[in-house]
Amino acid sequence: MNYWLKSILSVILIGFGAINFYTMYELLGRSPEKPRRFFPEALKNFHRYSGYFFILIFAVISFFCLMGVVNDPFDFSPRGIVHALLALTIPILLASKLLAVKLYRGFYAEAAGLGKSAFALSLLLFAVSGGYYFLLMYPQGITGTLLVQNKCVRCHTLERVFSISKSKEGWEQTVARMADRVPGWISTIEKEQIIDSLVKTSSDLKEK
């Protein structure tokens, strides 16, 4: 599964999470003076099934992320570590909520708090994964240049980087070699953006 599809699924995931979050407030948070906008049974069904779809999509995304970790080295950047910690924490919160609702009713009062926490962390997870991808991909030129400035200066001056002209294949080999020196410093998406930016810079140099 590519980054684009996972990011789209992440948007859908947040959508179901928002529905679940809203219906929870409608069911539990309204005062007697303010009647609910919808029938209680309809709200319960919306809440229940949006939760099920949320868990299903989360499981699908998690499965393909695990497959990606198996096939590619883990991203040990701060963003990658935060991503992993959030992805491990959210299922624990969801499982705790389900157990409180279905089996251990003595903890039922904590279910709402667990649901809120899971949704809040899901938003944060989206920000460092799907949201990060969208920010990285659009517009490509600006983000690619910023990545070159932030990543490549670890080992080189910008003057050196921007003064070299290579083909796309040449930059692919160079960036891959540089990325291998510090595992996790440059992710797969970032490599693509850096290469595109460097190829454009090389093209501009040839035209001068």
Coordinates of C-alpha atoms in Angstrom, one line a residue:
M1 CA 0.0 0.0 0.0
N2 CA 1.5 3.3 -1.0
Y3 CA 1.7 6.5 1.1
W4 CA -1.1 8.2 -0.9
L5 CA -3.6 5.4 -0.2
K6 CA -2.7 5.2 3.5
S7 CA -3.1 8.9 3.8
I8 CA -6.6 8.8 2.2
L9 CA -7.6 6.0 4.5
S10 CA -6.3 8.1 7.4
V11 CA -8.6 10.9 6.4
I12 CA -11.6 8.4 6.3
L13 CA -10.4 7.1 9.7
I14 CA -10.5 10.6 11.2
G15 CA -14.0 11.1 9.7
F16 CA -15.4 8.0 11.5
G17 CA -13.6 9.1 14.6
A18 CA -15.2 12.5 14.4
I19 CA -18.7 10.9 14.0
N20 CA -18.0 8.7 17.0
F21 CA -16.8 11.6 19.0
Y22 CA -19.8 13.8 18.2
T23 CA -22.4 11.1 18.8
M24 CA -20.8 10.3 22.2
Y25 CA -21.3 14.0 23.2
E26 CA -24.9 13.9 21.9
L27 CA -25.6 10.7 23.9
L28 CA -23.9 11.5 27.1
G29 CA -23.3 15.2 27.3
R30 CA -26.6 17.0 26.7
S31 CA -28.4 18.4 29.6
P32 CA -32.1 17.6 30.2
E33 CA -33.1 21.1 29.2
K34 CA -31.6 20.7 25.8
P35 CA -33.2 17.7 24.0
R36 CA -31.1 15.6 21.6
R37 CA -31.3 16.5 17.9
F38 CA -31.7 12.9 16.8
F39 CA -33.5 9.8 18.1
P40 CA -31.4 8.1 20.8
E41 CA -31.4 4.7 19.1
A42 CA -30.2 6.3 15.8
L43 CA -27.4 8.0 17.7
K44 CA -26.4 4.8 19.4
N45 CA -26.2 3.0 16.0
F46 CA -24.2 5.8 14.5
H47 CA -21.9 5.7 17.5
R48 CA -21.5 2.0 17.5
Y49 CA -21.0 1.5 13.7
S50 CA -18.7 4.5 13.3
G51 CA -16.6 3.0 16.1
Y52 CA -16.5 -0.4 14.4
F53 CA -15.5 1.2 11.1
F54 CA -12.8 3.2 12.9
I55 CA -11.3 0.1 14.4
L56 CA -11.5 -1.8 11.0
I57 CA -9.7 1.0 9.1
F58 CA -7.2 1.4 11.8
A59 CA -6.4 -2.3 11.7
V60 CA -6.0 -2.2 7.9
I61 CA -3.6 0.8 8.0
S62 CA -1.7 -0.8 10.9
F63 CA -1.3 -4.1 9.0
F64 CA 0.2 -2.4 5.9
C65 CA 2.4 -0.2 8.1
L66 CA 3.7 -3.4 9.8
M67 CA 4.4 -4.9 6.3
G68 CA 6.3 -1.7 5.5
V69 CA 8.4 -2.0 8.6
V70 CA 9.2 -5.6 7.7
N71 CA 10.3 -4.7 4.2
D72 CA 12.0 -1.4 5.0
P73 CA 14.2 -0.2 7.9
F74 CA 12.4 1.5 10.7
D75 CA 12.3 5.3 10.5
F76 CA 14.2 6.3 13.7
S77 CA 13.6 10.0 13.2
P78 CA 11.7 11.9 16.0
R79 CA 8.6 11.8 13.8
G80 CA 8.9 8.1 13.2
I81 CA 9.3 7.4 16.9
V82 CA 6.3 9.5 17.8
H83 CA 4.3 7.8 15.1
A84 CA 5.2 4.4 16.4
L85 CA 4.4 5.3 20.0
L86 CA 1.0 6.7 19.1
A87 CA 0.2 3.7 16.9
L88 CA 0.9 1.4 19.8
T89 CA -1.0 3.5 22.4
I90 CA -4.3 4.0 20.4
P91 CA -5.2 0.2 20.2
I92 CA -4.6 -0.1 24.0
L93 CA -7.1 2.7 24.6
L94 CA -9.6 1.3 22.2
A95 CA -9.4 -2.2 23.7
S96 CA -9.8 -0.7 27.2
K97 CA -12.9 1.2 26.1
L98 CA -14.4 -1.9 24.5
L99 CA -13.7 -4.0 27.6
A100 CA -15.2 -1.3 29.9
V101 CA -18.4 -1.2 27.7
K102 CA -18.8 -4.9 27.0
L103 CA -17.4 -6.8 29.9
Y104 CA -16.2 -4.8 32.8
R105 CA -19.1 -2.5 33.4
G106 CA -17.6 -1.3 36.7
F107 CA -15.3 0.8 34.5
Y108 CA -18.1 2.0 32.3
A109 CA -17.7 5.6 33.5
E110 CA -14.2 5.7 32.2
A111 CA -15.3 4.7 28.6
A112 CA -15.9 8.2 27.5
G113 CA -12.5 9.4 28.7
L114 CA -10.8 6.5 26.9
G115 CA -12.7 7.3 23.7
K116 CA -11.7 11.0 23.9
S117 CA -8.1 10.1 24.5
A118 CA -8.1 7.6 21.5
F119 CA -9.6 10.3 19.2
A120 CA -7.2 13.0 20.4
L121 CA -4.2 10.7 19.8
S122 CA -5.6 9.7 16.4
L123 CA -5.6 13.3 15.4
L124 CA -2.0 13.6 16.5
L125 CA -1.1 10.4 14.7
F126 CA -2.7 11.8 11.5
A127 CA -0.8 15.0 11.9
V128 CA 2.6 13.2 11.9
S129 CA 1.6 10.6 9.2
G130 CA -1.1 11.4 6.7
G131 CA -1.0 15.2 7.4
Y132 CA 2.8 15.1 7.1
Y133 CA 2.6 13.3 3.8
F134 CA 0.1 15.9 2.3
L135 CA 2.3 18.7 3.5
L136 CA 5.4 17.0 2.1
M137 CA 3.8 16.3 -1.3
Y138 CA 2.2 19.7 -2.0
P139 CA 3.7 21.8 -3.3
Q140 CA 6.6 19.6 -4.2
G141 CA 9.1 22.3 -5.2
I142 CA 9.0 24.2 -1.9
T143 CA 9.1 21.2 0.3
G144 CA 11.8 19.5 -1.7
T145 CA 14.0 22.6 -1.3
L146 CA 13.3 22.8 2.4
L147 CA 14.2 19.1 2.8
V148 CA 17.5 19.6 1.0
Q149 CA 18.3 22.6 3.3
N150 CA 17.3 20.6 6.4
K151 CA 18.7 17.2 5.6
C152 CA 21.7 17.6 3.4
V153 CA 23.5 20.2 5.5
R154 CA 24.2 17.6 8.1
C155 CA 27.1 16.5 5.9
H156 CA 27.5 19.2 3.2
T157 CA 27.2 22.9 2.7
L158 CA 24.4 24.1 0.5
E159 CA 26.9 25.7 -1.8
R160 CA 28.4 22.3 -2.5
V161 CA 25.0 20.6 -3.0
F162 CA 23.5 23.2 -5.3
S163 CA 26.7 23.5 -7.4
I164 CA 26.7 19.9 -8.6
S165 CA 24.8 18.8 -11.7
K166 CA 23.7 15.2 -12.1
S167 CA 21.1 13.1 -13.9
K168 CA 18.1 11.7 -12.0
E169 CA 19.8 8.3 -11.8
G170 CA 23.0 10.0 -10.4
W171 CA 21.0 11.8 -7.7
E172 CA 19.1 8.6 -6.8
Q173 CA 22.4 6.8 -6.2
T174 CA 23.9 9.7 -4.3
V175 CA 20.9 10.3 -2.0
A176 CA 20.5 6.6 -1.3
R177 CA 24.2 6.4 -0.3
M178 CA 23.8 9.4 1.9
A179 CA 20.7 8.1 3.5
D180 CA 22.4 4.8 4.3
R181 CA 25.1 6.6 6.3
V182 CA 22.5 7.7 8.9
P183 CA 19.6 5.2 9.0
G184 CA 16.3 6.8 9.7
W185 CA 17.5 10.4 9.0
I186 CA 15.9 10.5 5.6
S187 CA 12.6 8.6 5.0
T188 CA 11.5 7.1 1.7
I189 CA 9.1 10.0 0.9
E190 CA 11.8 12.6 1.8
K191 CA 14.3 10.9 -0.5
E192 CA 11.9 11.2 -3.4
Q193 CA 11.3 14.9 -2.7
I194 CA 15.0 15.6 -2.3
I195 CA 15.8 13.8 -5.5
D196 CA 13.1 15.8 -7.4
S197 CA 14.4 19.1 -6.0
L198 CA 18.1 18.2 -6.9
V199 CA 17.1 17.1 -10.4
K200 CA 15.4 20.4 -10.9
T201 CA 18.4 22.3 -9.6
S202 CA 20.7 20.4 -11.9
S203 CA 18.4 21.2 -14.9
D204 CA 18.5 24.9 -13.9
L205 CA 22.4 24.7 -13.8
K206 CA 22.5 23.2 -17.3
E207 CA 20.4 26.0 -18.7
K208 CA 22.7 28.7 -17.3

